[in-house]
Coordinates of C-alpha atoms (C1' of nucleotides) in Angstrom, one line a residue:
Chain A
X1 CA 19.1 22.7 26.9
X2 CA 21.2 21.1 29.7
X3 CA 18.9 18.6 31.0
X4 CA 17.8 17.0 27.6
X5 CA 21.4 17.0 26.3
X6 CA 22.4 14.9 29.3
X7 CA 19.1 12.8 28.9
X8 CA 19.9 12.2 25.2
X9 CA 23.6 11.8 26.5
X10 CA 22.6 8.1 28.4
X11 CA 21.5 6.8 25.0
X12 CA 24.0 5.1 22.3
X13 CA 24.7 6.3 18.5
X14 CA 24.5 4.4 15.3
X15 CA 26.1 4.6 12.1
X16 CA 23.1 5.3 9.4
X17 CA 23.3 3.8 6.1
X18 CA 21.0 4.7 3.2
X19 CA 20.6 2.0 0.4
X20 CA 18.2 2.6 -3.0
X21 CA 16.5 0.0 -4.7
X22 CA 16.5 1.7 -8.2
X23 CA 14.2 0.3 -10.6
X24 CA 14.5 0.9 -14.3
X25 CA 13.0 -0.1 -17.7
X26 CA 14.5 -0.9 -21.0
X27 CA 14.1 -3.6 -23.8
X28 CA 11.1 -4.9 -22.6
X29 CA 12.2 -5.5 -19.2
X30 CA 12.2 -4.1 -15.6
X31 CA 16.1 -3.7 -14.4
X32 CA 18.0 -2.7 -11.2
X33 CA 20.7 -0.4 -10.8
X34 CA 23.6 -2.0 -8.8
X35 CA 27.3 -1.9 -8.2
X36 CA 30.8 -4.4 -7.1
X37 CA 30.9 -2.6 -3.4
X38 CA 34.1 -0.2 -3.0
X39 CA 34.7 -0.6 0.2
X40 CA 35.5 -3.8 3.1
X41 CA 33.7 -5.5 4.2
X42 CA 32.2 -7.7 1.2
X43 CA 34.5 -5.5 -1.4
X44 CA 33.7 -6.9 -4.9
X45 CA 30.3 -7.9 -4.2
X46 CA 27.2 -7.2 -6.0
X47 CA 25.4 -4.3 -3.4
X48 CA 23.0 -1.8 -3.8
X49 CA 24.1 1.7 -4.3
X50 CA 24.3 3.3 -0.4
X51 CA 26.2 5.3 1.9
X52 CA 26.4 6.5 5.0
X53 CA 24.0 9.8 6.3
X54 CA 25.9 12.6 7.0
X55 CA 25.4 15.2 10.3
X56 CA 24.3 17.7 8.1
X57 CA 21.1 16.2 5.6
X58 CA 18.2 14.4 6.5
X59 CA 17.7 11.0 4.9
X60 CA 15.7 12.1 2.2
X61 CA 18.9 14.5 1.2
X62 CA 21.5 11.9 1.9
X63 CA 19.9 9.6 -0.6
X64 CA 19.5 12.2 -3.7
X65 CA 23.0 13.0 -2.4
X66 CA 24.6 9.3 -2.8
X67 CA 22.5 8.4 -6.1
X68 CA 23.9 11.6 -8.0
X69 CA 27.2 10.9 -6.8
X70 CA 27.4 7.5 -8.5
X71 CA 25.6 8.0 -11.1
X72 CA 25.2 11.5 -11.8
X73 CA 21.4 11.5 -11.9
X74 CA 19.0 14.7 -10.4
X75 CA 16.1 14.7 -9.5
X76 CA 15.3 11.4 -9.7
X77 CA 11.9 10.0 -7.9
X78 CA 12.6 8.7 -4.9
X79 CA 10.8 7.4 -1.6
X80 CA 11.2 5.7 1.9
X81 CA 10.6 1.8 1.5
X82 CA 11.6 0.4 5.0
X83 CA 14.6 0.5 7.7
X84 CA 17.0 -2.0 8.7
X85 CA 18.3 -2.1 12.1
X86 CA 18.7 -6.0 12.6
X87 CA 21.8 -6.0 15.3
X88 CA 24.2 -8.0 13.2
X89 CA 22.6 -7.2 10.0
X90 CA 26.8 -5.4 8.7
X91 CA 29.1 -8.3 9.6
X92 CA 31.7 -4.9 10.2
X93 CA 29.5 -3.6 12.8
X94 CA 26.1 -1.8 13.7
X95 CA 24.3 -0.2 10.8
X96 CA 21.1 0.4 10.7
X97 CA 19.9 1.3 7.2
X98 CA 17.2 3.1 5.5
X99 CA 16.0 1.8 2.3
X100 CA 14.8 4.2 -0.5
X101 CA 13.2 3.1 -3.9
X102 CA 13.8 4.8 -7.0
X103 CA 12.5 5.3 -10.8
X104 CA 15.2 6.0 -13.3
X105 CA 13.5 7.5 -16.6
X106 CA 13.6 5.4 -19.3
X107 CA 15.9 8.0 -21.3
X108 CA 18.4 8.1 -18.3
X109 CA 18.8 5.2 -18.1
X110 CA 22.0 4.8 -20.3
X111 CA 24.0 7.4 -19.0
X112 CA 23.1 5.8 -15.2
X113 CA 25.7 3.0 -16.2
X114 CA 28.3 5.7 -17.6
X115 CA 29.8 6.0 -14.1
X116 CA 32.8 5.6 -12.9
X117 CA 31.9 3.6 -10.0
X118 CA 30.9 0.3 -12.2
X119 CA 27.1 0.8 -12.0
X120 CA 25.5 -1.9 -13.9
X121 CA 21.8 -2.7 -15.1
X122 CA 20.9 -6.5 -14.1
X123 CA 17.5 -7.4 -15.6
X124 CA 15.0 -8.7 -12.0
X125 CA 14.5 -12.1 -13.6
X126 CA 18.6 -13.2 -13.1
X127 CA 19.7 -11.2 -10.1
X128 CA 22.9 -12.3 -8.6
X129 CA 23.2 -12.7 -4.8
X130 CA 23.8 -9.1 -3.1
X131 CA 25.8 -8.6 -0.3
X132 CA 24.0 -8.7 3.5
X133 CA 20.1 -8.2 3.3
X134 CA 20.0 -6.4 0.0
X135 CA 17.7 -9.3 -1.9
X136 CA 15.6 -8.6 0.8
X137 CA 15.5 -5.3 0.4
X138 CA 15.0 -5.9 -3.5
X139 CA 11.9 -8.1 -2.9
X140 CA 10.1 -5.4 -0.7
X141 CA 11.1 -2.8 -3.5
X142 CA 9.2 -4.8 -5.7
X143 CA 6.3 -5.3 -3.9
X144 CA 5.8 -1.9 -3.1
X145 CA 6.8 -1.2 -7.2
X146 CA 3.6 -3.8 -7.9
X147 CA 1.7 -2.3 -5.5
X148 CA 2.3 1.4 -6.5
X149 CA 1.8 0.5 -10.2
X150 CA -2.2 -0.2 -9.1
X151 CA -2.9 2.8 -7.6
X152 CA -0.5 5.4 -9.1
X153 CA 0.3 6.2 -12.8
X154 CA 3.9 5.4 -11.5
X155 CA 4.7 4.3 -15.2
X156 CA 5.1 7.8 -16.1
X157 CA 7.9 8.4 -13.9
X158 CA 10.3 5.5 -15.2
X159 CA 9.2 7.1 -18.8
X160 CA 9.3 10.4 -18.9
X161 CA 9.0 12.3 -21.5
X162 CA 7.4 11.3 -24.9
X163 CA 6.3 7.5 -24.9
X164 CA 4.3 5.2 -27.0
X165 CA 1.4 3.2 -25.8
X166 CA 2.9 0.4 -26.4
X167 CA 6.0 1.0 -24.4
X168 CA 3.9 1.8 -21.5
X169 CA 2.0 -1.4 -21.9
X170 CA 5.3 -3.1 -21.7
X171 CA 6.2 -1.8 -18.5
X172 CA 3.5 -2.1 -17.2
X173 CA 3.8 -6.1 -18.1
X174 CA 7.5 -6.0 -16.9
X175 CA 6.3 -5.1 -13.6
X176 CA 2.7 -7.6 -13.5
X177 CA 5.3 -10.0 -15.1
X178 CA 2.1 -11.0 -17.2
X179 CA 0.4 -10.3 -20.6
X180 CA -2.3 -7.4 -20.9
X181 CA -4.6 -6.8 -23.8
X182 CA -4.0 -3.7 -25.6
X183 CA -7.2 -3.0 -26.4
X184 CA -8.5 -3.1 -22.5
X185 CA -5.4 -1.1 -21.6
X186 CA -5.1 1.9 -23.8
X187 CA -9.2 2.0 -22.3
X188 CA -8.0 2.3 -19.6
X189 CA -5.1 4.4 -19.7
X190 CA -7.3 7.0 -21.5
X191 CA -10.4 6.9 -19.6
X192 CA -7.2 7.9 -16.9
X193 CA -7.4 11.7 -19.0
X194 CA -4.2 12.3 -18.1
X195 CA -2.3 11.8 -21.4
X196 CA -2.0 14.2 -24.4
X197 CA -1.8 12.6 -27.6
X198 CA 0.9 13.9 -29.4
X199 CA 1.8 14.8 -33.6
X200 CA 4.3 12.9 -34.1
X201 CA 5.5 8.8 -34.1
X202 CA 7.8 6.5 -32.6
X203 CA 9.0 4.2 -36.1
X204 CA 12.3 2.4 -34.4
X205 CA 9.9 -0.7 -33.4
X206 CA 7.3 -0.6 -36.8
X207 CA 7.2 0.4 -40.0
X208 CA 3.7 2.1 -39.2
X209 CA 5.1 4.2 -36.1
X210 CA 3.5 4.4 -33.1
X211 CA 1.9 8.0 -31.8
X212 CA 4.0 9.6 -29.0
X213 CA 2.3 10.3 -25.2
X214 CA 3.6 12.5 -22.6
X215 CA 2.2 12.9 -19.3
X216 CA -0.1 15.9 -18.3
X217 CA 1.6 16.7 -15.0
X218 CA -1.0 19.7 -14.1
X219 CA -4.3 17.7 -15.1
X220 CA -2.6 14.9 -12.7
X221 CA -2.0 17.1 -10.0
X222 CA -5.4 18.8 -10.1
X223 CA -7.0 15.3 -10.3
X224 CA -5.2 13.9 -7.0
X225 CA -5.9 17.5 -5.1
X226 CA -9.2 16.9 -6.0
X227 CA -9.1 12.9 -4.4
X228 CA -8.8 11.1 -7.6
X229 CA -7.3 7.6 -7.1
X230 CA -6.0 5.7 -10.1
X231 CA -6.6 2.4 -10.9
X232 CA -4.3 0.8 -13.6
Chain B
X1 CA 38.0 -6.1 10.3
X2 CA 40.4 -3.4 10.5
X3 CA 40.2 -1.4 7.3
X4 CA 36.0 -0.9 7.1
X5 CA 36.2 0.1 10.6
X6 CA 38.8 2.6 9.8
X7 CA 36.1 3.2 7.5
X8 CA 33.0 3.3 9.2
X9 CA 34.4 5.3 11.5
X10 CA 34.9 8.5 9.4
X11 CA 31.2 8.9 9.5
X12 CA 29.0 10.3 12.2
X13 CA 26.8 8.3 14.2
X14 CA 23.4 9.4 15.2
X15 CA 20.7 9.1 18.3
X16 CA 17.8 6.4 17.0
X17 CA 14.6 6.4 18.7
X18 CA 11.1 5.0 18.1
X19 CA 8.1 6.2 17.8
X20 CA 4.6 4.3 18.1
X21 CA 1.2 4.9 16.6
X22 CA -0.9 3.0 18.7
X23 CA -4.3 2.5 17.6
X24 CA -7.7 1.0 19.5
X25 CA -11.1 0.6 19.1
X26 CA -13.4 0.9 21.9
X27 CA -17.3 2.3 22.7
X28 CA -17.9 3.2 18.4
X29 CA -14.2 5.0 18.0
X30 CA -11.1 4.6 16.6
X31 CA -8.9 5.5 19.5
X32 CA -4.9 6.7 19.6
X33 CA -2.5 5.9 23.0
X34 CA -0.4 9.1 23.9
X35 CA 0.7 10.3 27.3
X36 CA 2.5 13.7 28.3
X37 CA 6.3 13.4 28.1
X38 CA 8.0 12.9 31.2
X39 CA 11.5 14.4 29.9
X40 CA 12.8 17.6 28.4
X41 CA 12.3 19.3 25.8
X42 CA 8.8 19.7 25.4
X43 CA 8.1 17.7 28.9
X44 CA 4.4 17.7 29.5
X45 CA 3.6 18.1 26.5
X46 CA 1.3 15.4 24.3
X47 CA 3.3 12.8 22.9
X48 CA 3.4 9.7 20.8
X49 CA 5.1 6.4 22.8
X50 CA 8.4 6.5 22.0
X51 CA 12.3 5.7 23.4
X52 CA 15.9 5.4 22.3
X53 CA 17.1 2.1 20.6
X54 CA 19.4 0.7 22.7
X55 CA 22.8 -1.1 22.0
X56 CA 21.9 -4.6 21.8
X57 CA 18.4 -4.7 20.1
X58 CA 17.1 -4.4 16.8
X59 CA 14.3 -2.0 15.6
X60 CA 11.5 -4.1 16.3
X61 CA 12.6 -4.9 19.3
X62 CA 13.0 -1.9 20.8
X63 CA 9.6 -1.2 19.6
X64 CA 8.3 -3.6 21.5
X65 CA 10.2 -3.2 24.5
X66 CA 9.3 0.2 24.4
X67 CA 5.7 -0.4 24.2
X68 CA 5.9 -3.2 27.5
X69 CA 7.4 -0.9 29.5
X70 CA 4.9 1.9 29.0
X71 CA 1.7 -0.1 29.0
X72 CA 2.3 -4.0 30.3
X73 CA 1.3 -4.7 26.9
X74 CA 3.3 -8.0 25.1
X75 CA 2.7 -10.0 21.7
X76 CA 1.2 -6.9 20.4
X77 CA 1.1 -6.5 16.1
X78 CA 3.4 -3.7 15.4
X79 CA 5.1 -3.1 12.2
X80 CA 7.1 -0.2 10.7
X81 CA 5.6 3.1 9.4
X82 CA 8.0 5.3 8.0
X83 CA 11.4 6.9 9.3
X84 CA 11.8 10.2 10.0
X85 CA 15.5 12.1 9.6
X86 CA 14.9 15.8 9.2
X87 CA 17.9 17.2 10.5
X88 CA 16.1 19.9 12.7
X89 CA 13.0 17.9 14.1
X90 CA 13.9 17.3 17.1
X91 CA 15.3 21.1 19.0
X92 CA 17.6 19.1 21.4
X93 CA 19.3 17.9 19.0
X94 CA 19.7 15.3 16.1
X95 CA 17.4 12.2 16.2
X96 CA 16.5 9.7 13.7
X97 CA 13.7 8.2 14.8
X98 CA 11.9 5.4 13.2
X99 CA 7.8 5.3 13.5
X100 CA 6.3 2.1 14.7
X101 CA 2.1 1.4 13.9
X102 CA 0.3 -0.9 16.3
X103 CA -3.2 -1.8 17.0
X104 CA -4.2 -3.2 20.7
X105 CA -7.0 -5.5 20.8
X106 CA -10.2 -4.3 22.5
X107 CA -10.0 -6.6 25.1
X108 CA -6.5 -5.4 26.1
X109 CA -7.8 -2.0 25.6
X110 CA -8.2 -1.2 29.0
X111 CA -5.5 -2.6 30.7
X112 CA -3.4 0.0 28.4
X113 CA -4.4 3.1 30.3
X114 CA -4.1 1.5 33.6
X115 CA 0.1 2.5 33.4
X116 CA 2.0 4.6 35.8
X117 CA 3.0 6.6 32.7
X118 CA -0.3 8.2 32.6
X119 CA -1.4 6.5 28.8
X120 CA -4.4 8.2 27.4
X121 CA -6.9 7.1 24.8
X122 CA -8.0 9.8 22.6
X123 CA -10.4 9.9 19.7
X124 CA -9.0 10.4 16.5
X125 CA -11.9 12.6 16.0
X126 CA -10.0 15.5 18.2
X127 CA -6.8 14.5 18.8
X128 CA -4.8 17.1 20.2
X129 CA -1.7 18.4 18.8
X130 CA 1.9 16.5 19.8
X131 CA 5.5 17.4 20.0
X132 CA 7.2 17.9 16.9
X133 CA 6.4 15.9 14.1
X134 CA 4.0 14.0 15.4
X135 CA 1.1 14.9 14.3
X136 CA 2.8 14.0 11.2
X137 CA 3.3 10.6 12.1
X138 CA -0.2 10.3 13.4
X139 CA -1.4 10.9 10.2
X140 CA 0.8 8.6 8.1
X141 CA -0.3 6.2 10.4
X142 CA -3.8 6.3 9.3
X143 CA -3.2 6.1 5.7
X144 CA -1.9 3.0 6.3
X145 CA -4.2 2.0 9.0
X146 CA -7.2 2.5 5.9
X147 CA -5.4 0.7 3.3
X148 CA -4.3 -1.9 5.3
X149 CA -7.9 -2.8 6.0
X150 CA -9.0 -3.0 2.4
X151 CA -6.3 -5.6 1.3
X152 CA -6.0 -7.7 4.8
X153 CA -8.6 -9.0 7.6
X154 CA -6.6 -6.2 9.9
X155 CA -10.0 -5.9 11.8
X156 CA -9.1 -9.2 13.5
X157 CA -6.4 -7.6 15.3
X158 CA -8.1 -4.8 16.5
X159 CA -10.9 -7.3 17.8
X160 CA -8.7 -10.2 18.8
X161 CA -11.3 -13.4 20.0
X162 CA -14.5 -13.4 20.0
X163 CA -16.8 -10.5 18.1
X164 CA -19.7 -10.0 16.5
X165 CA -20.8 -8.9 13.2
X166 CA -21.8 -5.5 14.3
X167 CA -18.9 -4.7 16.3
X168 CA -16.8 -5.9 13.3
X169 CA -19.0 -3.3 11.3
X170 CA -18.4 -0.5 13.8
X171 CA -14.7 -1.3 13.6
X172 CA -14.7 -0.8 9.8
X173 CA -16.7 2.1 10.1
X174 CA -14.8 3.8 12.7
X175 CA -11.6 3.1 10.3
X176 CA -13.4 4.5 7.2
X177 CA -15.1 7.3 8.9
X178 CA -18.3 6.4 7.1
X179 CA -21.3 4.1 7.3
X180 CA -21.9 0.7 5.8
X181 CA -24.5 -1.5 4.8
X182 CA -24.9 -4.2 7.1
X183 CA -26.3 -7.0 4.4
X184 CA -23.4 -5.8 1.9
X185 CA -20.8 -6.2 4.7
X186 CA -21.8 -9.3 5.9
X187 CA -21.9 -10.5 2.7
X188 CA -18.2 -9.5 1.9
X189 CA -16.5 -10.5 5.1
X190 CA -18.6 -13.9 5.0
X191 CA -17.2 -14.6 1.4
X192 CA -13.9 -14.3 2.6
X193 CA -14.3 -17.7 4.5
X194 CA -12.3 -17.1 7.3
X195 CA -14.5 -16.4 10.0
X196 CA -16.3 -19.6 12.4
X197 CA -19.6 -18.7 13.9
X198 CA -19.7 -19.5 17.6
X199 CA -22.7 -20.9 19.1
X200 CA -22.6 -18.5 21.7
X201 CA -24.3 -15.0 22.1
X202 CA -23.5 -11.3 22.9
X203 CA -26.3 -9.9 24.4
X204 CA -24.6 -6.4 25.8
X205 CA -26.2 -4.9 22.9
X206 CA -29.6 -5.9 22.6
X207 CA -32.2 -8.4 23.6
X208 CA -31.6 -10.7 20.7
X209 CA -28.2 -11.2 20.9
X210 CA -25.7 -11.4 18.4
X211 CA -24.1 -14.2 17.4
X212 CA -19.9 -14.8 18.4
X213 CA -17.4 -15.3 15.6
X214 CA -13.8 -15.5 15.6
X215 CA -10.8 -15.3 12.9
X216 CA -10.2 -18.7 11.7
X217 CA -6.0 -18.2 11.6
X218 CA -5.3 -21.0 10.1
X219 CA -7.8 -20.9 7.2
X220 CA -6.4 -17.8 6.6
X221 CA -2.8 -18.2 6.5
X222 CA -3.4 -21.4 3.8
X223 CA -5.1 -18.6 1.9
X224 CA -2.4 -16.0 2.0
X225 CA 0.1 -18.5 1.0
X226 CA -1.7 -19.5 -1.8
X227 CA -1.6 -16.3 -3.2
X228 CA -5.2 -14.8 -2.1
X229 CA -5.5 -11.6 -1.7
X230 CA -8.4 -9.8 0.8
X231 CA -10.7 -7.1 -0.1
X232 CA -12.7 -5.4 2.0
Chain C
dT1 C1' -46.8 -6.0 23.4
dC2 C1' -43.5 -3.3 21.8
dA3 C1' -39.0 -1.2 21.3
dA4 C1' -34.5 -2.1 19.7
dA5 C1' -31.0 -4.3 17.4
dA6 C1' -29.9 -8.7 14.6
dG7 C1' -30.4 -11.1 10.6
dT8 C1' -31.6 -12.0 5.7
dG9 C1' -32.0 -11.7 -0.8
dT10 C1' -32.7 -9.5 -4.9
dT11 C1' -32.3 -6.1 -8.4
dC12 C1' -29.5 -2.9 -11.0
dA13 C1' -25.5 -0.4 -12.8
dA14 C1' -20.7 -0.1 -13.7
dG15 C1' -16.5 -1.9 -14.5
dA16 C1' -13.5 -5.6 -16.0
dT17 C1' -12.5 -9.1 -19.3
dA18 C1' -12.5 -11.6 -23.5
dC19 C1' -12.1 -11.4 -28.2
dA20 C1' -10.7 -10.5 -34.1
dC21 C1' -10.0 -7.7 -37.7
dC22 C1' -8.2 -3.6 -40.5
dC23 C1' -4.4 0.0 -41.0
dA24 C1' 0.0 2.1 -42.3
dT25 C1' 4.4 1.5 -43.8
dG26 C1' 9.2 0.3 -45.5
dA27 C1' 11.8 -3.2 -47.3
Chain D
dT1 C1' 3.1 -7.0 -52.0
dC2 C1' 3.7 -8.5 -47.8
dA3 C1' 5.3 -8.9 -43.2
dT4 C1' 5.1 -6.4 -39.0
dG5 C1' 3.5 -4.0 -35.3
dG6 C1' -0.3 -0.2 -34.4
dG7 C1' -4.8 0.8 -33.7
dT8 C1' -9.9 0.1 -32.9
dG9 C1' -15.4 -1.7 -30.7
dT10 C1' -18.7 -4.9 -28.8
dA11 C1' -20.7 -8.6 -26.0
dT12 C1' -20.5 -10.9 -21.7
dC13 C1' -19.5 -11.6 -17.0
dT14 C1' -18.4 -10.1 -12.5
dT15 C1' -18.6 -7.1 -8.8
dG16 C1' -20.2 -3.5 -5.9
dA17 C1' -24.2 -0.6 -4.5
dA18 C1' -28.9 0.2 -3.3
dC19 C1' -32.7 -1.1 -0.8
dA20 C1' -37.0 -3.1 3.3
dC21 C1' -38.8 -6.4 5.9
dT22 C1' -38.9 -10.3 9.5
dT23 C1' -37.0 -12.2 13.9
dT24 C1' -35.8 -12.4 18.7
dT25 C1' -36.2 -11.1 23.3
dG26 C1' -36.3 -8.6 27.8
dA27 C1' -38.6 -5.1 29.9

DNA sequence: TCAAAAGTGTTCAAGATACACCCATGA
DNA sequence: TCATGGGTGTATCTTGAACACTTTTGA
């Protein structure tokens, strides 16, 4: 254990910083979680939600970690989008940073902005200017959102729960950013078999109520071991 | 610049290395670079290419620095995989290390091995096992490897200059681990309209000789800006 | 002249797209 | 009763998949 120690020892540390893009849905529209920074430098600014790893969690940890402390949220979806290590990427000094991507159930959502920390939902189309190279980070998360959205029924995790067809059709939009026809979609959705129709109806958008969805997690699961690949 | 340093600096700071999955193609097969590690722990054993970031450089360019030094090879496409932070991956001690993918052209395929550091092409096809999560990496790497090459052209990197049609094939197949129809292929990769047919001949493979191509890279590029995407 | 790889078109099936009307309900 | 959003089926087009023979040339 001596020699590597001493190895290792010749080799500089780095502060590591984990930032989340996290994507939600609501009124029709895709929105991103963010926050006025707590801290210098940049204090007031628009920022992501991030924080710095900690000796004992991986990255994976440190994220869930700083996304339940400001905001309270569990067991949220969550996955590695890309790493930052630009040399003067912090104006304050050398970060490098890990940026995750996250999905925030539709029926979360509200209490993610209950915080104490000043969390806010800004809809995609009018983001403000975030601090250092978070709008880049922002544009990656959405290209790997589009992208995910083709090949994954990643609309169930921003809706968990009970959902309508047409709310699902209108995230789905929100994230093309274009028009779909309904009748091609639900098609398509169903041919999926992944959905169980449920009893009872959605009425706060119709008089005529649309029928409630949820998500068959098990016939999923069995479908991917088996080397299904979805195509939305 | 005094209070965020205070405040930077009540957080740890961590050992960042890189690691690179460096792909080939040579003789039919899809080919990984590994050598045997020349330090403790685990020296001797089968390792991905890989160093500590240094003060003064950003990711990618340790990457590539990394990958000079230990094969003579510049200008080579690399781009991030994934980051890997598990608290306990590495026995001697905490490392973050960020995973790099790279493919080396065929004609630069030899020179790769011909490194003091004792660089090894292996086939995919029985790769051995690595040091700690490597294998791991390995096989992220190929993922993206497969799905890069049905959304971009990334067989022109692997064959930099001139090819031919069947050795473009065999690349494809060698990614896909599966055989394609040559009158389908061509048909697909000649729609794309990026490709200029040389005059010239490669007659290693047979008496008839088949014909040269090579990328057009500027043809291409107009494309990608204009919003085209590549199928394969 | 023949062996060995290069080169070439057409048919068919499946999946994607376009499109218009009836239904249920509460106000 | 009517305005509003929910729900349904068919025809057409596009795309991918299957498939066999001719060409060139050096040995």
């Amino acid at each position: 254990m001596k020699i590597e120690k001493q190895y290792y020892k010749e080799h500089p540390t780095f502060h590591v910083a984990v930032d989340s893009i996290i994507f939600g849905f609501d009124q029709g529209e895709l929105k991103l979680l963010i926050h006025k920074r707590q801290f210098e430098p940049a204090k007031g600014e628009w920022s992501l939600f991030g924080g710095f790893v900690q000796k004992d969690e991986s990255l994976d940890e440190a994220a869930s970690r700083i996304l339940f402390e400001l905001t309270g949220l569990n067991n949220i979806y969550m996955e590695e989008l890309q790493t930052y290590g630009e040399v003067d990427r912090d104006p304050a000094g050398r970060v490098i940073s890990v940026a995750y991507y996250a999905l925030i159930p539709a029926k979360e959502f509200s209490e993610a902005t209950s915080s104490q920390y000043g969390a806010t939902w800004v809809s995609l189309k009018d983001l403000p200017p975030l601090i250092m190279d978070h709008n880049v980070m922002v544009a990656k998360g959405l290209r790997r959102l589009k992208r995910r959205a083709t090949s994954q029924p990643i609309g169930f995790e921003l809706l968990q729960g009970e959902f309508t067809m047409p709310q699902l059709q209108a995230l789905y939009e929100a994230i093309y950013q274009s028009e779909l026809d309904k009748r091609n979609f639900r098609k398509k959705i169903l041919a999926m078999d992944v959905l169980i129709k449920l009893e009872t109806k959605d009425k706060s958008s119709s008089r005529k109520g649309a029928f409630h969805y949820r998500f068959d997690q098990k016939k999923y699961e069995k479908l991917v071991d088996g080397g299904y690949i979805f195509t939305i």
